[in-house]
Coordinates of N, CA and C in Angstrom, one line a residue:
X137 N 100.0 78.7 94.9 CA 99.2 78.7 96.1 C 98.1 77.6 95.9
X138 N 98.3 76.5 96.6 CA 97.0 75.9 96.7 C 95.6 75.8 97.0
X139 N 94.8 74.7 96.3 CA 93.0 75.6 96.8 C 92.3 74.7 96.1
X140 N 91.2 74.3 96.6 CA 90.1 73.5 96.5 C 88.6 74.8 96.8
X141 N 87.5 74.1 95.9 CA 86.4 74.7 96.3 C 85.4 73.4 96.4
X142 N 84.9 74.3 97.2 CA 83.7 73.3 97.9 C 82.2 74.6 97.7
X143 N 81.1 73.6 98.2 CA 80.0 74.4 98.1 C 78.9 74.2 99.0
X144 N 78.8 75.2 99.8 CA 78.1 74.9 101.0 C 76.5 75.8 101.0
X145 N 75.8 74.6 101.4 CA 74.1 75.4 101.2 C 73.9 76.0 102.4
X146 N 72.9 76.9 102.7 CA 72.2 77.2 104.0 C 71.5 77.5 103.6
X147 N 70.2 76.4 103.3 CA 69.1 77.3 102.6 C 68.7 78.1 101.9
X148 N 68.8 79.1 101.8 CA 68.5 79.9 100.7 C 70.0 80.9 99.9
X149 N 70.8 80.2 100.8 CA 72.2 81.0 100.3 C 73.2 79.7 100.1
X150 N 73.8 80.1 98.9 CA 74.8 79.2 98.6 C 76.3 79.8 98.9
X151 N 77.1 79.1 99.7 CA 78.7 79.7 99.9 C 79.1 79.4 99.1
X152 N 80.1 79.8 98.4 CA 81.9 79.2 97.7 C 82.7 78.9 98.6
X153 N 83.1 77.7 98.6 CA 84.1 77.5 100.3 C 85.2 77.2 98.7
X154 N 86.4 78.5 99.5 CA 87.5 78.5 98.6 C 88.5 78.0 100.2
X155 N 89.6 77.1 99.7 CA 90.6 76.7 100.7 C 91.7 77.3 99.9
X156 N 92.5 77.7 100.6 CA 94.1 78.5 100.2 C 94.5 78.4 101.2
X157 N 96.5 79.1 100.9 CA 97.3 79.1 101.7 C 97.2 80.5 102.2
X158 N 96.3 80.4 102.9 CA 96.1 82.1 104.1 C 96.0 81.9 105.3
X159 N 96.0 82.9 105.9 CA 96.1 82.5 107.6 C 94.5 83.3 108.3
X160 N 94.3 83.7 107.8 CA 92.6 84.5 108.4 C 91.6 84.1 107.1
X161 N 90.2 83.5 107.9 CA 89.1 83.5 107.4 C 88.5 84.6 106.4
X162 N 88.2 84.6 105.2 CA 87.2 86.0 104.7 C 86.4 85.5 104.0
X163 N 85.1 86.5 104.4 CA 83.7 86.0 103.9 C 83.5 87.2 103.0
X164 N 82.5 87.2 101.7 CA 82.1 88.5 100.8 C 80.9 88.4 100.4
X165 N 80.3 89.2 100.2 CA 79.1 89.2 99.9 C 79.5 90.0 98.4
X166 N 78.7 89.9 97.2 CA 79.5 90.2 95.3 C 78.4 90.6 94.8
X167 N 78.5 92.3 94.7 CA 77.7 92.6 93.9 C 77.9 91.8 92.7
X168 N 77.0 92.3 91.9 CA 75.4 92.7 92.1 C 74.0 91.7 92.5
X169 N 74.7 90.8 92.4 CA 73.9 89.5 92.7 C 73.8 89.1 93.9
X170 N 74.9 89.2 94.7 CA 74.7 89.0 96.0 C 75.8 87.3 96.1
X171 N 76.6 86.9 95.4 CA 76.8 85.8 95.2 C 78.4 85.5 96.6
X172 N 77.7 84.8 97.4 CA 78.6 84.5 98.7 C 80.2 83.4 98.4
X173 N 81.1 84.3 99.0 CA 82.6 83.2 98.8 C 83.2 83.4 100.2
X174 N 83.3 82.2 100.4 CA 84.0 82.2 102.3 C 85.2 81.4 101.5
X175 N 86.8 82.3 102.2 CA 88.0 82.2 101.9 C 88.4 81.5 102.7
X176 N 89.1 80.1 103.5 CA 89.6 79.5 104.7 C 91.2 79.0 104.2
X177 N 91.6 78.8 105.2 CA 93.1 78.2 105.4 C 92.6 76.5 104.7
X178 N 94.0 76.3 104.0 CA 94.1 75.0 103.5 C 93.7 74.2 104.8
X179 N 93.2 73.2 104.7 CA 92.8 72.3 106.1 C 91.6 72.4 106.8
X180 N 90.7 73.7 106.4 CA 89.5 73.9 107.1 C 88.3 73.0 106.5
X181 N 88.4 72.0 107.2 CA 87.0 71.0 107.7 C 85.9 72.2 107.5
X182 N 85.3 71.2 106.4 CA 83.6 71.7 105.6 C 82.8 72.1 106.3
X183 N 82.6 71.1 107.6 CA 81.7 71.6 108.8 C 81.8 72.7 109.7
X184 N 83.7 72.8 109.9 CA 84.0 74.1 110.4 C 83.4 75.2 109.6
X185 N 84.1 75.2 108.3 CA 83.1 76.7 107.6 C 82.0 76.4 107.6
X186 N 81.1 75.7 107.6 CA 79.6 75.5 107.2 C 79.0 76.0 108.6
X187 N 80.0 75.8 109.7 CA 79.3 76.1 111.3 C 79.5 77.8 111.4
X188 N 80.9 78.0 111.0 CA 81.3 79.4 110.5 C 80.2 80.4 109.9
X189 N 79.9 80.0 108.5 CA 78.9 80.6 107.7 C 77.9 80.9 108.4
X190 N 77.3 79.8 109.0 CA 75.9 80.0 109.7 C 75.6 80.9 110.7
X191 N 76.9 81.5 111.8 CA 76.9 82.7 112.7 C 76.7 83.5 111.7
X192 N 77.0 83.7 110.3 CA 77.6 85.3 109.7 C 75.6 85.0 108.7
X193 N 74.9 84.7 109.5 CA 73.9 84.3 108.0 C 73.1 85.8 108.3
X194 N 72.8 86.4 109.1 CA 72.4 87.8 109.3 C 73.4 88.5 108.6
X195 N 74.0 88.6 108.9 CA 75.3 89.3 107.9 C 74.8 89.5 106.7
X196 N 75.4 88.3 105.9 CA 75.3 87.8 104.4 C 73.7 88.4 103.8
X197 N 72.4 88.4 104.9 CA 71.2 88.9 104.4 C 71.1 89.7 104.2
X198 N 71.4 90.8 105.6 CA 71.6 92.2 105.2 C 72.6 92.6 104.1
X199 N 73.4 92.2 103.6 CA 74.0 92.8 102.7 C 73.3 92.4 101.4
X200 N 73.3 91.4 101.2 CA 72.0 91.0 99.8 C 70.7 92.3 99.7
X201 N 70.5 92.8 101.5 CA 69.3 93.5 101.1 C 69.7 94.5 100.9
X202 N 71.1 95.2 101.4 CA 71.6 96.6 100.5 C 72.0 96.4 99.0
X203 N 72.5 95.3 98.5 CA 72.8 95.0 97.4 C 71.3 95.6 96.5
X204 N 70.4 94.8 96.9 CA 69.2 94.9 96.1 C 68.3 96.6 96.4
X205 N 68.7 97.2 97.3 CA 67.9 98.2 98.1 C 68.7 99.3 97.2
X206 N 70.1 99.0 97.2 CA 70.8 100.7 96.5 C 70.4 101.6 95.6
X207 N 70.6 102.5 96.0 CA 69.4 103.5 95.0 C 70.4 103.5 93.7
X208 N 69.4 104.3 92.9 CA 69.9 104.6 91.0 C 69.7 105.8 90.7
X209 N 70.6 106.5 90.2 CA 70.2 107.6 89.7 C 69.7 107.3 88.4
X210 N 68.5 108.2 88.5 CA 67.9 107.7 86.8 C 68.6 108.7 85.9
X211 N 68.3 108.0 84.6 CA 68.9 108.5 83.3 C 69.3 109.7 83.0
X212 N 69.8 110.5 82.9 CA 70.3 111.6 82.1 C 69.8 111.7 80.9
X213 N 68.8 113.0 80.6 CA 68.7 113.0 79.0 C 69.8 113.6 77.8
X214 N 70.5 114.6 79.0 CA 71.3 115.6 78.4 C 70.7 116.7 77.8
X215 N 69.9 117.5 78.4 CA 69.0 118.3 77.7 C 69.1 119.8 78.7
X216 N 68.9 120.9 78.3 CA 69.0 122.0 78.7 C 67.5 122.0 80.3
X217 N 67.9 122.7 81.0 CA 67.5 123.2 82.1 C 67.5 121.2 83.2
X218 N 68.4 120.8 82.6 CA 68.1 119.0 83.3 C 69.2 119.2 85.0
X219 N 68.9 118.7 85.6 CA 69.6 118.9 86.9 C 71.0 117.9 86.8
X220 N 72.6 118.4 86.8 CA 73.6 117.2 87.0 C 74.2 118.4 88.6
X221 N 74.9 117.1 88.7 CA 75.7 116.9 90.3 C 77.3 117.2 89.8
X222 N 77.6 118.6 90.4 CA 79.5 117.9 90.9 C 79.9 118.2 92.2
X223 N 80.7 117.5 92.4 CA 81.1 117.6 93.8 C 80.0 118.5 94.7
X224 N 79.1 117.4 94.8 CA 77.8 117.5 95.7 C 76.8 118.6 95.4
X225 N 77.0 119.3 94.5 CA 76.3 120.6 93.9 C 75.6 120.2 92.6
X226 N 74.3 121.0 93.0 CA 73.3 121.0 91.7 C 73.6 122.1 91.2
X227 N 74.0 121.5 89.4 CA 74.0 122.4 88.4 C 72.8 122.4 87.4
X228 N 72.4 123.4 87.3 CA 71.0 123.4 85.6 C 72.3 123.2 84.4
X229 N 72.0 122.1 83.3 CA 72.5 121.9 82.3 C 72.1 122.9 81.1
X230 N 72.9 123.6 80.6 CA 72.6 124.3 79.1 C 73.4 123.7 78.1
X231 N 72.3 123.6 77.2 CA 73.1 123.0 76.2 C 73.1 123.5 74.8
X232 N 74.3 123.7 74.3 CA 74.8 124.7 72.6 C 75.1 123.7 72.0
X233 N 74.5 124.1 71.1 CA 74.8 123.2 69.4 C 75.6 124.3 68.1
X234 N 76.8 124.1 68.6 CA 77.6 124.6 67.4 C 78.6 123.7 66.5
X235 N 79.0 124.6 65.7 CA 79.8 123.5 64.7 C 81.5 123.9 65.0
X236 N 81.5 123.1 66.1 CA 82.8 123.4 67.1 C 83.1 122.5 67.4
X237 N 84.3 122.4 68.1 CA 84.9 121.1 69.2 C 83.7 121.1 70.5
X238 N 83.2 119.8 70.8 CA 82.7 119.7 71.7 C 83.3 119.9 73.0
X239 N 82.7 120.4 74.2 CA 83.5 121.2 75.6 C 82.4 121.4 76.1
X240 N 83.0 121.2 77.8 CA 82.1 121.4 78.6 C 82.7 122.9 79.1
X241 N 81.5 123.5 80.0 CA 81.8 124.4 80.7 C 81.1 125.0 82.2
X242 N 82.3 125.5 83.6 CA 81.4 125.3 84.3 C 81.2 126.7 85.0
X243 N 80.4 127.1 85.2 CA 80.2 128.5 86.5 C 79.3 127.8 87.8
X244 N 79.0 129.4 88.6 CA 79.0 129.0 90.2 C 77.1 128.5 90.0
X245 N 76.8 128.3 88.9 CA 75.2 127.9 88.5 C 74.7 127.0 87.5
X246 N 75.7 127.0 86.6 CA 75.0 126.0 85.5 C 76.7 125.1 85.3
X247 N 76.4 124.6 84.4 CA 77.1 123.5 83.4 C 76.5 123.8 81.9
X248 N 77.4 124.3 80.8 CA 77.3 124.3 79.8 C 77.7 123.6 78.8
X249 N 77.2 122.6 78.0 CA 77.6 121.8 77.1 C 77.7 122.3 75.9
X250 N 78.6 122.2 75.1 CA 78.6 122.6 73.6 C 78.8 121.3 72.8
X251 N 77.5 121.0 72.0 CA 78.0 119.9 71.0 C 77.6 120.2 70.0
X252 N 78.0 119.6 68.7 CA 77.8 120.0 67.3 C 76.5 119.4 67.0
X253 N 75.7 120.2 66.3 CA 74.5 120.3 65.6 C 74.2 118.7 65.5
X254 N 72.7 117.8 66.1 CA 72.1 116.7 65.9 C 73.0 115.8 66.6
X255 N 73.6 116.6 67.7 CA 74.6 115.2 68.3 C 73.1 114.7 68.8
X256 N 73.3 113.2 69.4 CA 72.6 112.2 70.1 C 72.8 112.4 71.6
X257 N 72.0 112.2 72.5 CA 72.0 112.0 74.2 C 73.2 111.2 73.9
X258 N 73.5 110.1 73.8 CA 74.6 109.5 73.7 C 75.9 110.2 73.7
X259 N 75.9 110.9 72.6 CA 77.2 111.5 72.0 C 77.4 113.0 73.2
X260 N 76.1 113.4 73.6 CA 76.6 114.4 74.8 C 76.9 113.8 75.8
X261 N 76.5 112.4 76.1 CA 76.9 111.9 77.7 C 78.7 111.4 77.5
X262 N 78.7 111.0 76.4 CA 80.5 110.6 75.8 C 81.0 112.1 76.5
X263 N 80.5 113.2 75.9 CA 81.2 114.7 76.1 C 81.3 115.1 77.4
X264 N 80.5 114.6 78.1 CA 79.9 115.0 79.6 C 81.1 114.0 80.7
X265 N 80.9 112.5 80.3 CA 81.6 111.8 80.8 C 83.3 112.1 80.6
X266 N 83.5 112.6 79.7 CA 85.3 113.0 79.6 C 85.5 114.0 80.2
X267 N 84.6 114.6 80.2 CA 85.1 116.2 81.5 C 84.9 115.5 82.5
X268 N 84.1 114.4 83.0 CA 84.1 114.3 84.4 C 85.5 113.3 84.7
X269 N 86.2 112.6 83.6 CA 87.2 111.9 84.0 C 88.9 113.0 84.0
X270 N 88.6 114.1 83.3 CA 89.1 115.1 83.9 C 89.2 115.7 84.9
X271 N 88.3 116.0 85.6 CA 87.4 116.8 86.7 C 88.3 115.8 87.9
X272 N 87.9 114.6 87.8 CA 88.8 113.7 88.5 C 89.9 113.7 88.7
X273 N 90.7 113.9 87.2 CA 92.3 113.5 87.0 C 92.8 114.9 87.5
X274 N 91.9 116.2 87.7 CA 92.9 117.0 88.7 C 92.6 117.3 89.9
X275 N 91.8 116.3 90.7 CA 91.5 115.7 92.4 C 92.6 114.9 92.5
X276 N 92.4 113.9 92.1 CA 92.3 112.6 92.6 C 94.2 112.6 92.7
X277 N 95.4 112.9 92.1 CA 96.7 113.0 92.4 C 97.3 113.9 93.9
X278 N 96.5 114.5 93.7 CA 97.1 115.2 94.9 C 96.3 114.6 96.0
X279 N 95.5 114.2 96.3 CA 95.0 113.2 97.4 C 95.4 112.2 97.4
X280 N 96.0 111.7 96.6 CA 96.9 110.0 96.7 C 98.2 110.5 97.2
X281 N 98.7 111.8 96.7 CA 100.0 112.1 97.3 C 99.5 112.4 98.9
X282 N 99.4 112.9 99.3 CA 98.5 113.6 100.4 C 98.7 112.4 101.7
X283 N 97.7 111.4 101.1 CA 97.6 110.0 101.8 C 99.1 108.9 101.7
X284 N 99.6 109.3 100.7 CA 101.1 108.1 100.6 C 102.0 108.4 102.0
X285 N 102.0 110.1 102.0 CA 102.8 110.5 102.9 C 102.3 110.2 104.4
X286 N 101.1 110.2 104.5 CA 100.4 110.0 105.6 C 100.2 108.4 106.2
X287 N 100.4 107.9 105.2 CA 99.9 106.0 105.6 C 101.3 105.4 105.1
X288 N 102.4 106.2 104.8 CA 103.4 105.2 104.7 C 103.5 104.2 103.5
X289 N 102.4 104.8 102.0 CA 102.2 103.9 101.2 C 102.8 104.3 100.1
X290 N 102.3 103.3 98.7 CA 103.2 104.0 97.4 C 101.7 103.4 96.6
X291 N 101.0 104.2 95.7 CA 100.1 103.8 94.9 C 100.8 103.8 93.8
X292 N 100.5 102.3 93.0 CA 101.8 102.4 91.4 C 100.7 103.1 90.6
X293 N 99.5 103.0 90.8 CA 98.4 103.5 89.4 C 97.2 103.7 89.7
X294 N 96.6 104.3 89.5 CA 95.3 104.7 89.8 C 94.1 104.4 88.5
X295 N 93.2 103.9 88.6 CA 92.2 103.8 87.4 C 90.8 105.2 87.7
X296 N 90.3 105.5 86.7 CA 89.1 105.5 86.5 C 87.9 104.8 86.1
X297 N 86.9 104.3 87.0 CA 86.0 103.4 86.2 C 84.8 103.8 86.3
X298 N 83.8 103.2 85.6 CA 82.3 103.1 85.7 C 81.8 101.8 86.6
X299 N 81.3 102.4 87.3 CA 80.9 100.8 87.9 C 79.6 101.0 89.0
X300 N 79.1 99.9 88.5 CA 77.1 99.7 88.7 C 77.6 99.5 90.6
X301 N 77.9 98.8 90.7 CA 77.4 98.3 92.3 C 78.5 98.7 93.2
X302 N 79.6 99.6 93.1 CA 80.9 100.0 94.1 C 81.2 100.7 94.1
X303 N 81.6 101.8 94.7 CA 82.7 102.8 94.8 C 83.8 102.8 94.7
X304 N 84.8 101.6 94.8 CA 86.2 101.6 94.8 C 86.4 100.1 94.7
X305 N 87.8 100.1 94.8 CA 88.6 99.2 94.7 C 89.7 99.2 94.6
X306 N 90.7 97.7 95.1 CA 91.9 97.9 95.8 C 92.3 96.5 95.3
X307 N 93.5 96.5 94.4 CA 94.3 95.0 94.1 C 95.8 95.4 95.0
X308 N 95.7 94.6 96.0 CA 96.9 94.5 97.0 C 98.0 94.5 96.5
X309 N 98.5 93.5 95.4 CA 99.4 92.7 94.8 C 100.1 94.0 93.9
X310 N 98.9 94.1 93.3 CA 99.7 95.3 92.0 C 99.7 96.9 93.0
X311 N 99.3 97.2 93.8 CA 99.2 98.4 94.6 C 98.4 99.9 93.7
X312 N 97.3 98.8 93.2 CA 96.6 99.8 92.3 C 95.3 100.0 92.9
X313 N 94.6 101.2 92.8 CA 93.6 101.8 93.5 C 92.5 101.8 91.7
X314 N 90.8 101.6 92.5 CA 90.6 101.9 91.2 C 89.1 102.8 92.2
X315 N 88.6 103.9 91.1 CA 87.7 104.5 92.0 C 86.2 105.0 91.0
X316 N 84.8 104.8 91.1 CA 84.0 105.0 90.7 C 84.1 106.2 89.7
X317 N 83.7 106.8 88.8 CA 83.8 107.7 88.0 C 82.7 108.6 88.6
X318 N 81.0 108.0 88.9 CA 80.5 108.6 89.1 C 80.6 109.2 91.2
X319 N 82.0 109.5 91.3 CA 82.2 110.2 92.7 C 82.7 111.5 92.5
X320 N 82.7 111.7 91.3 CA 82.4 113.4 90.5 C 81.3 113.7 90.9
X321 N 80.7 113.0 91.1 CA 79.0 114.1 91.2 C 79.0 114.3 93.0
X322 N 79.9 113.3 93.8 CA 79.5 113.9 94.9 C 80.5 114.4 96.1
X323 N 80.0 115.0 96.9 CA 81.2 116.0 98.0 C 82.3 115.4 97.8
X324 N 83.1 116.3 97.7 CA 84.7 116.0 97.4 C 85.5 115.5 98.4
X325 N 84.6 115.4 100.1 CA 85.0 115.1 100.9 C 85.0 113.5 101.0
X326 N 83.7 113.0 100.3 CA 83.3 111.3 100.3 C 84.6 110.6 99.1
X327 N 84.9 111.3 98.0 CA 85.9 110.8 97.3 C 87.7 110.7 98.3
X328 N 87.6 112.1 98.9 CA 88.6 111.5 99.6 C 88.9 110.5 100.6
X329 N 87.6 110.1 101.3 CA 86.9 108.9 102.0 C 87.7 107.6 101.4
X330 N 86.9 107.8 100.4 CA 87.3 106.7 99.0 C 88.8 106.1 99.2
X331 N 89.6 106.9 98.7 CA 90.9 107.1 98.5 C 91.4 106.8 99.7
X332 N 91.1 107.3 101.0 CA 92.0 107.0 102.1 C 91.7 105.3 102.5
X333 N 90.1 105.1 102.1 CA 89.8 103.4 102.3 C 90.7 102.4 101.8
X334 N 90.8 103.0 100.2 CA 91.6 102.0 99.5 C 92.7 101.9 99.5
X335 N 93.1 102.8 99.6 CA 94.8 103.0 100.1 C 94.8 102.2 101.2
X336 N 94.5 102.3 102.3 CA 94.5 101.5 103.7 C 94.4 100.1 103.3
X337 N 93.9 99.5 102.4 CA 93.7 98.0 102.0 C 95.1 97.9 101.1
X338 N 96.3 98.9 101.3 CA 97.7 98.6 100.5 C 98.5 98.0 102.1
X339 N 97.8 98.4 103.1 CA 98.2 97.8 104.2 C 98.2 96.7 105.0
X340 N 96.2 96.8 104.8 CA 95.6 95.1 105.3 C 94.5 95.5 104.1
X341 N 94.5 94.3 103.6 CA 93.9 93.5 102.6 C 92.5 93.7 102.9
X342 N 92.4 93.2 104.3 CA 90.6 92.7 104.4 C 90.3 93.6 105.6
X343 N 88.8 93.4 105.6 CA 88.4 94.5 106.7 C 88.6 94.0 107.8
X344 N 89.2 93.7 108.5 CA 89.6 93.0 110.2 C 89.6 94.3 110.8
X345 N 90.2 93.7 111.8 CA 90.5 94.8 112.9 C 91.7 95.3 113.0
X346 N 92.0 95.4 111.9 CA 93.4 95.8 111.4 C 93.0 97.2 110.7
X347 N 92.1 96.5 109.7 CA 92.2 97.8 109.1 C 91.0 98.8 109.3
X348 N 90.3 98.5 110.4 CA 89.5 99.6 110.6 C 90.5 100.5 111.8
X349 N 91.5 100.2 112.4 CA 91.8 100.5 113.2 C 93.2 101.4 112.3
X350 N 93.2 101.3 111.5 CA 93.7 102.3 111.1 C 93.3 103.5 110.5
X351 N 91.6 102.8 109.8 CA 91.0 104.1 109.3 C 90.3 105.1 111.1
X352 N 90.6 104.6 111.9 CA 89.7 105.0 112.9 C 91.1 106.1 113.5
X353 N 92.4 105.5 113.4 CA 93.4 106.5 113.5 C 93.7 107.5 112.6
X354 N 93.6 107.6 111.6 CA 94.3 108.3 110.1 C 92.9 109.2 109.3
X355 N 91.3 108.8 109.6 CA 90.5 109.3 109.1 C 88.9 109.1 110.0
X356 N 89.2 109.8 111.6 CA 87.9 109.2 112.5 C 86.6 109.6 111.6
X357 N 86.5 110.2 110.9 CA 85.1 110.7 110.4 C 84.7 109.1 109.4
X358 N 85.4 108.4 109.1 CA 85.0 107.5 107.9 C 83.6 106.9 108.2
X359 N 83.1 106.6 109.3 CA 81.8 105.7 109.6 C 80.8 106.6 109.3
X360 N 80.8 107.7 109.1 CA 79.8 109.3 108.7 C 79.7 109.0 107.3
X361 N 81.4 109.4 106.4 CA 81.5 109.5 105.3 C 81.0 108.1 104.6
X362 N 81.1 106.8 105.3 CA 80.6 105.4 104.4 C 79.3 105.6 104.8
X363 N 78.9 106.0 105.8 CA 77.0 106.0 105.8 C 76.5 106.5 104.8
X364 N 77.1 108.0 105.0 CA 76.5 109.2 103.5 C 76.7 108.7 102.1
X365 N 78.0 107.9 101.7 CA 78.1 107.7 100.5 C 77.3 106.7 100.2
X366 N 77.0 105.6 100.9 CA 76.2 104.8 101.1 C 74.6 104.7 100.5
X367 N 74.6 106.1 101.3 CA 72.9 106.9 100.6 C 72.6 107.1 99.3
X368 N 73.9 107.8 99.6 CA 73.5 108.6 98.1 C 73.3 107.3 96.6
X369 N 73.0 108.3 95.6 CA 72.4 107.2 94.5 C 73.7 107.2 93.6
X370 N 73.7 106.0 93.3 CA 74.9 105.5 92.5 C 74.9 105.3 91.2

């Protein structure tokens, strides 16, 4: 595939003018920095995208200022009576120190951690984090099956990740989905949000009017569920 990059100023924002062999324009705004790449067809004149960019410069601002605005959940100590999140519910953390296999455990009120005597905040968030990549691993299959049959798709793999500035992600090519780890902590309804998003990008790649016009057939609540997830702290 061929491709040249160029680099276009507007003042306070710098583009990546990438040229390729594609047939539709796409512009991105990259967490966490905010770092701008406009995608054009092999042949697109510098001034075309540069005239391009400059309609989308409201765009590109606002999203720099959600980039920089998104909330944080602060630290976890790992410590008894501490407040954690699953699927949108506040649990009180208890925490046991035995000389046992480390295990989580959950009722309709707390979350109980068992770790061995002088573990570290560290070594309980290690404990804490594998249950939640569990907690996932028995959602997250049957909502991919759920949606294949529904969109006509085939997911080859699914990831779990940690990741500071997204919720999801979608590699077209390999037909792999990858999805925030921390969407354990919120309504089980915004993860399936998730899921139906990404999957839809095994369809159309980019957000056109392609593919909202699918999530708008297959999933009408999505502009609710991206507001709320939106909110919440990441």
């Amino acid at each position: 595939m061929a491709s040249s990059l160029s680099i276009i100023e507007l003042g306070d924002v710098t583009v990546e003018l990438t040229r390729r062999d594609v047939k539709n324009v796409h512009l991105a705004v990259h967490p966490p920095d905010g770092r701008v790449t406009l995608v054009a067809p092999v042949g697109t004149r510098t001034d075309v995208a540069r005239a391009y960019a400059v309609t989308k410069l409201p765009w590109i601002r606002d999203q720099r200022t959600k980039l920089r605005a998104q909330a944080r959940e602060a630290p976890r100590r790992f410590v008894t009576r501490e407040s954690h999140w699953v699927w949108g519910r506040r649990y009180l953390l208890v925490v046991k120190e035995r000389d046992a296999k480390p295990m989580v455990a959950l009722d309709h009120r707390r979350i109980t951690l068992t770790v061995r005597p002088g573990s570290t905040a560290e070594r309980r968030r290690a404990v804490m984090h594998a249950w939640h990549l569990q907690v996932l691993h028995d959602a997250v299959p049957n909502l991919i099956a759920k949606w294949e049959r529904t969109l006509g798709v085939t997911v080859s793999r699914y990831f779990l990740q940690r990741m500071k500035t997204r919720w999801g992600g979608c590699n077209h090519a390999a037909r792999t989905i990858r999805l925030n780890t921390e969407l354990v902590k919120k309504p089980k309804d915004l993860l399936e949000y998730l899921i139906v998003h990404e999957m839809a990008h095994l369809i159309e790649p980019n957000h056109g009017p392609r593919f909202l016009a699918l999530l708008d057939a297959h999933y009408p609540a999505w502009r609710e569920a991206r507001a709320e997830l939106n909110e919440l702290p990441l």
